[in-house]
mmCIF file of N, CA, C and O in Angstrom:
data_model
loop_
_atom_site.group_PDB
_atom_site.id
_atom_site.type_symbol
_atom_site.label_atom_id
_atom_site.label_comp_id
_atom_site.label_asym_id
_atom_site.label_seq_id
_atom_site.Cartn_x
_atom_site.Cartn_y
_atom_site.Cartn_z
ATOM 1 N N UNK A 9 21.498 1.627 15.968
ATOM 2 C CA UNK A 9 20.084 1.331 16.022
ATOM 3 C C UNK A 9 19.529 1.535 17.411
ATOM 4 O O UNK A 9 20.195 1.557 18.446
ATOM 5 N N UNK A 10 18.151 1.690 17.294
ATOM 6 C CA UNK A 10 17.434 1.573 18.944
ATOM 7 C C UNK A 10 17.285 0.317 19.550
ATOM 8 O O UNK A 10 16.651 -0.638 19.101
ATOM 9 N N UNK A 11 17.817 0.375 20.442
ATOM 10 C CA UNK A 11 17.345 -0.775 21.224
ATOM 11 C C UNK A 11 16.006 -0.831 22.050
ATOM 12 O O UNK A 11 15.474 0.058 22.715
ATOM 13 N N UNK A 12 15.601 -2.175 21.811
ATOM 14 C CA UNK A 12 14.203 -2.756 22.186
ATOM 15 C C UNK A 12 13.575 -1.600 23.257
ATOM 16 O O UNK A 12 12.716 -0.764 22.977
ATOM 17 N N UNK A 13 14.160 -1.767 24.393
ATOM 18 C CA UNK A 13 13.917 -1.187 25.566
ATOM 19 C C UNK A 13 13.401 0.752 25.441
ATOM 20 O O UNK A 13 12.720 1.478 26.166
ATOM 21 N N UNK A 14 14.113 0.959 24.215
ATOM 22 C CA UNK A 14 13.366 2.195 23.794
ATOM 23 C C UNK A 14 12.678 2.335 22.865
ATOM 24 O O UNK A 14 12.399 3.497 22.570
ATOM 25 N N UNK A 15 12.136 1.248 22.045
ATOM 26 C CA UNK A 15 11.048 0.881 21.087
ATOM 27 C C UNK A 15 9.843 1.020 22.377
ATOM 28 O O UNK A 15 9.110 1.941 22.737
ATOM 29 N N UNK A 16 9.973 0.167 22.662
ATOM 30 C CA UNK A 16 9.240 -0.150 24.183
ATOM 31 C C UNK A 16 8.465 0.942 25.074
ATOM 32 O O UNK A 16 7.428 0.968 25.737
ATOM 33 N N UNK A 17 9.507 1.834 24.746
ATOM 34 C CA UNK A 17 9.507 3.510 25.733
ATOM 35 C C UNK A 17 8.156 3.961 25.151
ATOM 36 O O UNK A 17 7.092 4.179 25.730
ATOM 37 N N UNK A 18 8.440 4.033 24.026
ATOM 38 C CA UNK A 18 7.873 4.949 22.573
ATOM 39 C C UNK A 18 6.665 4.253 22.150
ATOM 40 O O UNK A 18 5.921 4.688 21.272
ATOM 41 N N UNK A 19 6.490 3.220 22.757
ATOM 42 C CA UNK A 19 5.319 2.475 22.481
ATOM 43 C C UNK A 19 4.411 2.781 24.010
ATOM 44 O O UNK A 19 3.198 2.597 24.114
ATOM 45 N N UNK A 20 5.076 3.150 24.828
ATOM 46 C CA UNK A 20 4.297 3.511 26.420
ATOM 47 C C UNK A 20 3.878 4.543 25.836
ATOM 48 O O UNK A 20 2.682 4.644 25.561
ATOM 49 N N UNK A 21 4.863 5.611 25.498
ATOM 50 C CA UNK A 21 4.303 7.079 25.429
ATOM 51 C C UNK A 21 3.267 7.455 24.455
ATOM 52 O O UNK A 21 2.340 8.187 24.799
ATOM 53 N N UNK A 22 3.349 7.094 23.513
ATOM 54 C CA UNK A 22 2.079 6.626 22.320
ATOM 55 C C UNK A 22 0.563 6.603 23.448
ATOM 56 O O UNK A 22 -0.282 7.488 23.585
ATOM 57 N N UNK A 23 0.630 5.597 23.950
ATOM 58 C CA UNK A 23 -0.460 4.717 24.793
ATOM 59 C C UNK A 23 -1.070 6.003 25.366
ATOM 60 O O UNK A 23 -2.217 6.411 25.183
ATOM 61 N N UNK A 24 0.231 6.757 26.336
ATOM 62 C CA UNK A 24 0.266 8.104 27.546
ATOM 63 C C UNK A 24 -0.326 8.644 26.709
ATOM 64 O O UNK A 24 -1.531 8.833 26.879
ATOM 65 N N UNK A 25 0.316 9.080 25.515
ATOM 66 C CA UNK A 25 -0.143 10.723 24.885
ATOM 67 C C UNK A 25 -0.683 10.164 23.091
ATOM 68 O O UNK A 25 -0.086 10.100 22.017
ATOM 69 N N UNK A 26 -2.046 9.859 23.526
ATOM 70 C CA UNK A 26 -2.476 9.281 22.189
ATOM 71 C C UNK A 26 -2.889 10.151 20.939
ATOM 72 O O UNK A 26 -3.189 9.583 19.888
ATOM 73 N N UNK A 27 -2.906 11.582 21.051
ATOM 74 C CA UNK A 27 -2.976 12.413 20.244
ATOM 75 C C UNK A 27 -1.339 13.066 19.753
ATOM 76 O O UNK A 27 -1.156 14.261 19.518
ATOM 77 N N UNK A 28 -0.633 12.372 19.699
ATOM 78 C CA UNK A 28 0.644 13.087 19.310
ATOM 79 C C UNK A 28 1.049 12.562 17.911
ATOM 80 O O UNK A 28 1.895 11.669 17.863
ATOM 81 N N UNK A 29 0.554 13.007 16.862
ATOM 82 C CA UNK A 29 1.003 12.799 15.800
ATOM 83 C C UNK A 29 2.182 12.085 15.344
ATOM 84 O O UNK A 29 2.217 11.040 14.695
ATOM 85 N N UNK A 30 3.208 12.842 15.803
ATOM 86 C CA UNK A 30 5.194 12.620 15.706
ATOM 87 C C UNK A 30 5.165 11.316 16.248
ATOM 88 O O UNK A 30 5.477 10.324 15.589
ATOM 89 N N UNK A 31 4.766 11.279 17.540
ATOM 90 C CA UNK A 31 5.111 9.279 17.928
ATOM 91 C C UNK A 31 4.525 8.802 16.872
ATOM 92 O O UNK A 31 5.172 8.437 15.890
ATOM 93 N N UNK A 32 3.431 8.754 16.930
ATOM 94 C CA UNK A 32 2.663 7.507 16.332
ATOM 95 C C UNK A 32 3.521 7.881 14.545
ATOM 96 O O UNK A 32 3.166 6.999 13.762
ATOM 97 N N UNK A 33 4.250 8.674 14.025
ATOM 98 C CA UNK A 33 4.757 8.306 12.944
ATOM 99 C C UNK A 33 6.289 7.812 13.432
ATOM 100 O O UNK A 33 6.842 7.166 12.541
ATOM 101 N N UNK A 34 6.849 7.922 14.274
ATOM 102 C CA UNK A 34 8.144 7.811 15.038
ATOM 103 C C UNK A 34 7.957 5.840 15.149
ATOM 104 O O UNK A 34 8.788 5.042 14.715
ATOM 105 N N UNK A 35 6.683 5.495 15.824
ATOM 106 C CA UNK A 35 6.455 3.992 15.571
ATOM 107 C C UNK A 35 6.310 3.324 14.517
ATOM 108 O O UNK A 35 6.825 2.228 14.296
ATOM 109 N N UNK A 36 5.334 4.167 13.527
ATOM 110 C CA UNK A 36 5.145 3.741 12.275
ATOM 111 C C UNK A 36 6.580 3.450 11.274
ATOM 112 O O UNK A 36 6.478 2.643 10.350
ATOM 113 N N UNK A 37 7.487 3.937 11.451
ATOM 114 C CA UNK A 37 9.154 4.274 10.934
ATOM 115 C C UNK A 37 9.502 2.455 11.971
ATOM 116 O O UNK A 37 9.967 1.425 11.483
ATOM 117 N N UNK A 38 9.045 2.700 13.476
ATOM 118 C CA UNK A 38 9.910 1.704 13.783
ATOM 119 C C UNK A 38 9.662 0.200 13.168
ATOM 120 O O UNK A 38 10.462 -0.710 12.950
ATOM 121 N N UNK A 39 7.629 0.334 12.888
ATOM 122 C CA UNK A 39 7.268 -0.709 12.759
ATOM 123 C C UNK A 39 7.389 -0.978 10.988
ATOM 124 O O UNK A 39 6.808 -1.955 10.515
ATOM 125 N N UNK A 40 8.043 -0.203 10.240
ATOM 126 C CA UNK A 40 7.990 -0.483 8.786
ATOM 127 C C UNK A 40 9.542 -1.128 9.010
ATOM 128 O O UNK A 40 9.743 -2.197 8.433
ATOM 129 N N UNK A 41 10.336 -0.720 9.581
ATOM 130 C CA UNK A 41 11.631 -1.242 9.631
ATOM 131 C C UNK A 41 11.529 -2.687 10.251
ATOM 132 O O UNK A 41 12.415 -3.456 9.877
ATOM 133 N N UNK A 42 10.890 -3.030 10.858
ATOM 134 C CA UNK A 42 10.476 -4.333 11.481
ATOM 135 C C UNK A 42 9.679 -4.925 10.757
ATOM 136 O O UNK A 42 8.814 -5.621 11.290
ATOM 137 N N UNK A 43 9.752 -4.814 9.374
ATOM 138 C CA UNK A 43 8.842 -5.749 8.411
ATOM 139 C C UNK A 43 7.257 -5.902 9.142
ATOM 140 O O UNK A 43 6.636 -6.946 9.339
ATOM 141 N N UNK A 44 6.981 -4.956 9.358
ATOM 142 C CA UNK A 44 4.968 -5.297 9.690
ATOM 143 C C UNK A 44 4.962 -3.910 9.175
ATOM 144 O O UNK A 44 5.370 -2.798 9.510
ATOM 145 N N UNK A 45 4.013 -4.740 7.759
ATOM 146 C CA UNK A 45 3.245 -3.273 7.782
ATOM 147 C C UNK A 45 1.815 -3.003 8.337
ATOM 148 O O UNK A 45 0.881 -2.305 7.943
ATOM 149 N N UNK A 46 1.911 -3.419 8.878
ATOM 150 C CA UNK A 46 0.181 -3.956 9.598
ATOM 151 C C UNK A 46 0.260 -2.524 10.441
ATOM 152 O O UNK A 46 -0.138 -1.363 10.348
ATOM 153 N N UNK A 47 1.044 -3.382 11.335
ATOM 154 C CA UNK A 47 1.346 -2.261 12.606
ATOM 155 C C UNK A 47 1.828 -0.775 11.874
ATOM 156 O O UNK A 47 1.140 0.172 12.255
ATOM 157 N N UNK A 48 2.709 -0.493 11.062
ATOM 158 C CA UNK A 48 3.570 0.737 10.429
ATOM 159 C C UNK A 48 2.032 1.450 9.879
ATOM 160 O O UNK A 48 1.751 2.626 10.113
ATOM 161 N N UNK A 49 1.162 0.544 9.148
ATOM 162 C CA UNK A 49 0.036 1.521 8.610
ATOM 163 C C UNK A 49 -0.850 1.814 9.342
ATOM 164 O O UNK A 49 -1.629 2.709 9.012
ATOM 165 N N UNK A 50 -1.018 0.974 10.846
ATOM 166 C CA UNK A 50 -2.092 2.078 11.616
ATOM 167 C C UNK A 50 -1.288 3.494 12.048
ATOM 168 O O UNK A 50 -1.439 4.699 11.847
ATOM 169 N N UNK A 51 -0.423 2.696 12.700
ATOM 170 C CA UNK A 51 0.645 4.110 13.313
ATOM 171 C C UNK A 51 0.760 5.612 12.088
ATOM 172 O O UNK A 51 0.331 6.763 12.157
ATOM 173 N N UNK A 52 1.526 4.885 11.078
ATOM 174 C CA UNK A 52 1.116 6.568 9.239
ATOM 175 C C UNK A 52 -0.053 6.972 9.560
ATOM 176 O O UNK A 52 -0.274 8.182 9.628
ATOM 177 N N UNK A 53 -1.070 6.009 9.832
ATOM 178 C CA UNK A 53 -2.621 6.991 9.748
ATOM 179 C C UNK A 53 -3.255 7.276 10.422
ATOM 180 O O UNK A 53 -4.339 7.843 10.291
ATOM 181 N N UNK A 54 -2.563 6.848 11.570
ATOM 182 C CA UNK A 54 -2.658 7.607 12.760
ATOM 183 C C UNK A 54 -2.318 8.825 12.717
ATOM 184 O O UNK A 54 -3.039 9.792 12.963
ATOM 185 N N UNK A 55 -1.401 8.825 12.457
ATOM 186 C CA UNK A 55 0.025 9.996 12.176
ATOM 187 C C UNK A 55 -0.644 10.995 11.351
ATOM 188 O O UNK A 55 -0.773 12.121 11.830
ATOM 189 N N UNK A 56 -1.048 10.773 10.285
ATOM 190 C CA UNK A 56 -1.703 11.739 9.290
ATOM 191 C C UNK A 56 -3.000 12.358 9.488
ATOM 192 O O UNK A 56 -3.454 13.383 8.978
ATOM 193 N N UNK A 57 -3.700 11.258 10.623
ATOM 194 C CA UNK A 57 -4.597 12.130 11.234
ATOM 195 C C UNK A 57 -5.015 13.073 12.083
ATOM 196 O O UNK A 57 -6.088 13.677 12.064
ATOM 197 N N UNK A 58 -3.816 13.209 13.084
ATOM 198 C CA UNK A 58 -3.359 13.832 13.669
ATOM 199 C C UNK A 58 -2.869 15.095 13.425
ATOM 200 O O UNK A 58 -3.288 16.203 13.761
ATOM 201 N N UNK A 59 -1.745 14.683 12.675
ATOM 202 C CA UNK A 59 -1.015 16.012 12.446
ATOM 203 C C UNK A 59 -1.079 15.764 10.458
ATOM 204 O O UNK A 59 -0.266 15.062 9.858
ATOM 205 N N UNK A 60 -1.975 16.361 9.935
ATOM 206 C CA UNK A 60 -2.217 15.961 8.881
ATOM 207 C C UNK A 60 -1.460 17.168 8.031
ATOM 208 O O UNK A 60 -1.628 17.147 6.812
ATOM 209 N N UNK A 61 -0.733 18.093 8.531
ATOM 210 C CA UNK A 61 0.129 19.030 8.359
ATOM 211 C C UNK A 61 2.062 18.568 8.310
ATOM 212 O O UNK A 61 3.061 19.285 8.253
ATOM 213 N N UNK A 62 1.905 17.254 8.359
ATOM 214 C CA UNK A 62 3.057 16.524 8.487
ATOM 215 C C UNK A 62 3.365 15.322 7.339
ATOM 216 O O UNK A 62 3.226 14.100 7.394
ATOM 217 N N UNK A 63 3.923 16.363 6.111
ATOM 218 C CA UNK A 63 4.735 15.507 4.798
ATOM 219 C C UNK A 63 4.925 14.393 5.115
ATOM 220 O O UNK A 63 4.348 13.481 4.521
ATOM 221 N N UNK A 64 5.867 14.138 6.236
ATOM 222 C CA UNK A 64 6.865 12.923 6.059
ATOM 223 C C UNK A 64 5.489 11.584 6.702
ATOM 224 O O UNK A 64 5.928 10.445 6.542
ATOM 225 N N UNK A 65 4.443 11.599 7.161
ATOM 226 C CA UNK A 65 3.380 10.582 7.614
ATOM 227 C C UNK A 65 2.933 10.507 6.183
ATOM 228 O O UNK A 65 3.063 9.459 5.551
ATOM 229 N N UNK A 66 2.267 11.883 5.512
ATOM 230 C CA UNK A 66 1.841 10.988 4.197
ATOM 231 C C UNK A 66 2.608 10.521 3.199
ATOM 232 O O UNK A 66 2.013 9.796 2.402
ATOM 233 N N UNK A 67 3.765 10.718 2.997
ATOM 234 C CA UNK A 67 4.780 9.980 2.246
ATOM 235 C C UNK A 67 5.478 8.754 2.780
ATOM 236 O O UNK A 67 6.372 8.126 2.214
ATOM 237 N N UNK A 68 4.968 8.525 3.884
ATOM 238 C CA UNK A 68 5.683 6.971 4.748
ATOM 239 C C UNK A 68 4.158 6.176 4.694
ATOM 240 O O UNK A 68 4.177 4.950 4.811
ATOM 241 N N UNK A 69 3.096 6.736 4.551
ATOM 242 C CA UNK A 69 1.822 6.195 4.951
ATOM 243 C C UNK A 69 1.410 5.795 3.055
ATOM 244 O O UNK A 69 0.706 4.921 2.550
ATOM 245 N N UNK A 70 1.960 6.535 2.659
ATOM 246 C CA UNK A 70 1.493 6.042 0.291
ATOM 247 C C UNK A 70 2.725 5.243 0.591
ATOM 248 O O UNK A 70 2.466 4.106 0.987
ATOM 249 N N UNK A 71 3.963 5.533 0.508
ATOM 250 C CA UNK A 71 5.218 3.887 0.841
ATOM 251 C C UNK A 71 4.163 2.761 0.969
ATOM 252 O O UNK A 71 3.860 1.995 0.053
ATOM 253 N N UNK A 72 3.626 2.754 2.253
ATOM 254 C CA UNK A 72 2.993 1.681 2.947
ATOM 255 C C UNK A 72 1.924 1.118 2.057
ATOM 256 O O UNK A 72 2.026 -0.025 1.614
ATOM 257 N N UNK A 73 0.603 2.119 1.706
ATOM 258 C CA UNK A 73 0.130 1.593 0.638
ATOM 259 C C UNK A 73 0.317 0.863 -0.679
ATOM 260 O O UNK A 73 -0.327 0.020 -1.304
ATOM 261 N N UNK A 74 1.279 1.418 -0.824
ATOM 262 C CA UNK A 74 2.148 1.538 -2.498
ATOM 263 C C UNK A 74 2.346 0.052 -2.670
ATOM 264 O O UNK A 74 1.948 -0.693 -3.565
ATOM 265 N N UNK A 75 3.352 -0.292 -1.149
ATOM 266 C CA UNK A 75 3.627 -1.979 -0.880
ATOM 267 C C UNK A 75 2.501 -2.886 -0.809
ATOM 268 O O UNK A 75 2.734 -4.062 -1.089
ATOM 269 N N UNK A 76 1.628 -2.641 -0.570
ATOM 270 C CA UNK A 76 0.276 -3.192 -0.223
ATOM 271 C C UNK A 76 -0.275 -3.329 -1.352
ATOM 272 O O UNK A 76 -0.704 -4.479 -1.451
ATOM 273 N N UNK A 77 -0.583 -2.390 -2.741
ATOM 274 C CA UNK A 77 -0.828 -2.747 -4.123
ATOM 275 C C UNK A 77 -2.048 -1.533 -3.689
ATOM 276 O O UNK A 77 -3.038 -1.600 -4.418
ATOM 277 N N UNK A 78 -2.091 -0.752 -2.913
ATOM 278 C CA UNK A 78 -3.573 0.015 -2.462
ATOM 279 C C UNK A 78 -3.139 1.583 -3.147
ATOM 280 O O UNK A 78 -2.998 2.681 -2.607
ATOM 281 N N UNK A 79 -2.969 1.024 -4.931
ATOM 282 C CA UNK A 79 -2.208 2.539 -5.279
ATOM 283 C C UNK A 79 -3.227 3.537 -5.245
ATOM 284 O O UNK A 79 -2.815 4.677 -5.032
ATOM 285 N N UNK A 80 -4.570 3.376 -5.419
ATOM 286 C CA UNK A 80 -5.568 4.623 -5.239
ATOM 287 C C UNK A 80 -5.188 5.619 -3.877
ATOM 288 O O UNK A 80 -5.246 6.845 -3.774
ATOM 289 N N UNK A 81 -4.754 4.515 -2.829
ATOM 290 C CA UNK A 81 -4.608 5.532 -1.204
ATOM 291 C C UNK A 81 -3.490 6.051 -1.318
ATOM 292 O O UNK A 81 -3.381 7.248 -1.055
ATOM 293 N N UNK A 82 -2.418 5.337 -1.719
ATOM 294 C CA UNK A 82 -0.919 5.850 -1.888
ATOM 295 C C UNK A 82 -0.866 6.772 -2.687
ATOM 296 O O UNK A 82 0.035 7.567 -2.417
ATOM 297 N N UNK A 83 -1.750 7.140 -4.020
ATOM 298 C CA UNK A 83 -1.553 8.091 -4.997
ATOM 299 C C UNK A 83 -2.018 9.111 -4.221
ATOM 300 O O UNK A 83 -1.278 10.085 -4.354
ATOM 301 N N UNK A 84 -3.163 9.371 -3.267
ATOM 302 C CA UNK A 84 -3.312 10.243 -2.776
ATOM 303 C C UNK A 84 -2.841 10.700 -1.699
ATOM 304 O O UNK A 84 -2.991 11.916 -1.573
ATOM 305 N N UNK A 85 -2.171 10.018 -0.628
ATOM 306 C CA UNK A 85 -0.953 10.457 0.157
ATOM 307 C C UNK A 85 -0.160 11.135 -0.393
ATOM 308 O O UNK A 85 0.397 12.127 0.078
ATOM 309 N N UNK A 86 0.023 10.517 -1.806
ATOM 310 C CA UNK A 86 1.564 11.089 -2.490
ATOM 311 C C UNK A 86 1.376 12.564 -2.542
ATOM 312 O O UNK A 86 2.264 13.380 -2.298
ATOM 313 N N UNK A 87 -0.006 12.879 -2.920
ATOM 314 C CA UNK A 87 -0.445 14.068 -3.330
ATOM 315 C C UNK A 87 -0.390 15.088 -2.130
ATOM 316 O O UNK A 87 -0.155 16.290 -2.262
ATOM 317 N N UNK A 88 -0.653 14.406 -0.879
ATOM 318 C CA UNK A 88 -1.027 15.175 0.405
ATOM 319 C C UNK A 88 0.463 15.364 0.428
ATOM 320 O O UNK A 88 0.588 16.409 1.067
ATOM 321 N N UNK A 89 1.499 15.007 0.140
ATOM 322 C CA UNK A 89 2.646 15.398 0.391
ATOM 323 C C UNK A 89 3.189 16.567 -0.116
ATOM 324 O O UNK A 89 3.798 17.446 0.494
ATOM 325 N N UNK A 90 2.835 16.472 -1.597
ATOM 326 C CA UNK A 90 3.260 17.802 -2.159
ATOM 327 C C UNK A 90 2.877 19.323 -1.544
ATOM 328 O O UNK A 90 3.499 20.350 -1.270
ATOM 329 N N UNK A 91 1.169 18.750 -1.479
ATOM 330 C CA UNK A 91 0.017 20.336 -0.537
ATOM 331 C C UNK A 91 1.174 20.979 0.266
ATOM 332 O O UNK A 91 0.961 21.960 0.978
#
């Protein structure tokens, strides 16, 4: 596993380089594994807004919904995944 200290990193560089798609889904991964989906679903839609050319944000970002009961958003992530 990662340790804190490079959760930490990845949460600076986010901050540094706020248009980078890949982190902010790279956090979103850290913060769904850390039971918040609070935090995991800004980071996915962040992620998907960004690089909205990137499967694995809208299929981690409908997950997130899906858990949430928000199946209208998740059905359509699901969909952005297939595109």
């Amino acid at each position: 596993g990662q340790s804190s200290g490079q959760w930490q990193g990845l949460e600076r560089y986010a901050q540094k380089n706020p248009h980078s798609g890949l982190t902010h889904h790279l956090l979103g991964m850290r913060y769904q594994q850390a039971g918040d989906p609070v935090r995991s679903l800004a980071a996915f839609e962040q992620s998907a807004r960004l690089q909205p050319d990137l499967p694995d944000a809208h299929y981690n970002l409908a997950c997130v919904y899906e858990s949430l009961g928000l199946l209208t958003d998740a059905r359509q992530h699901y969909w952005q995944t297939l595109q």
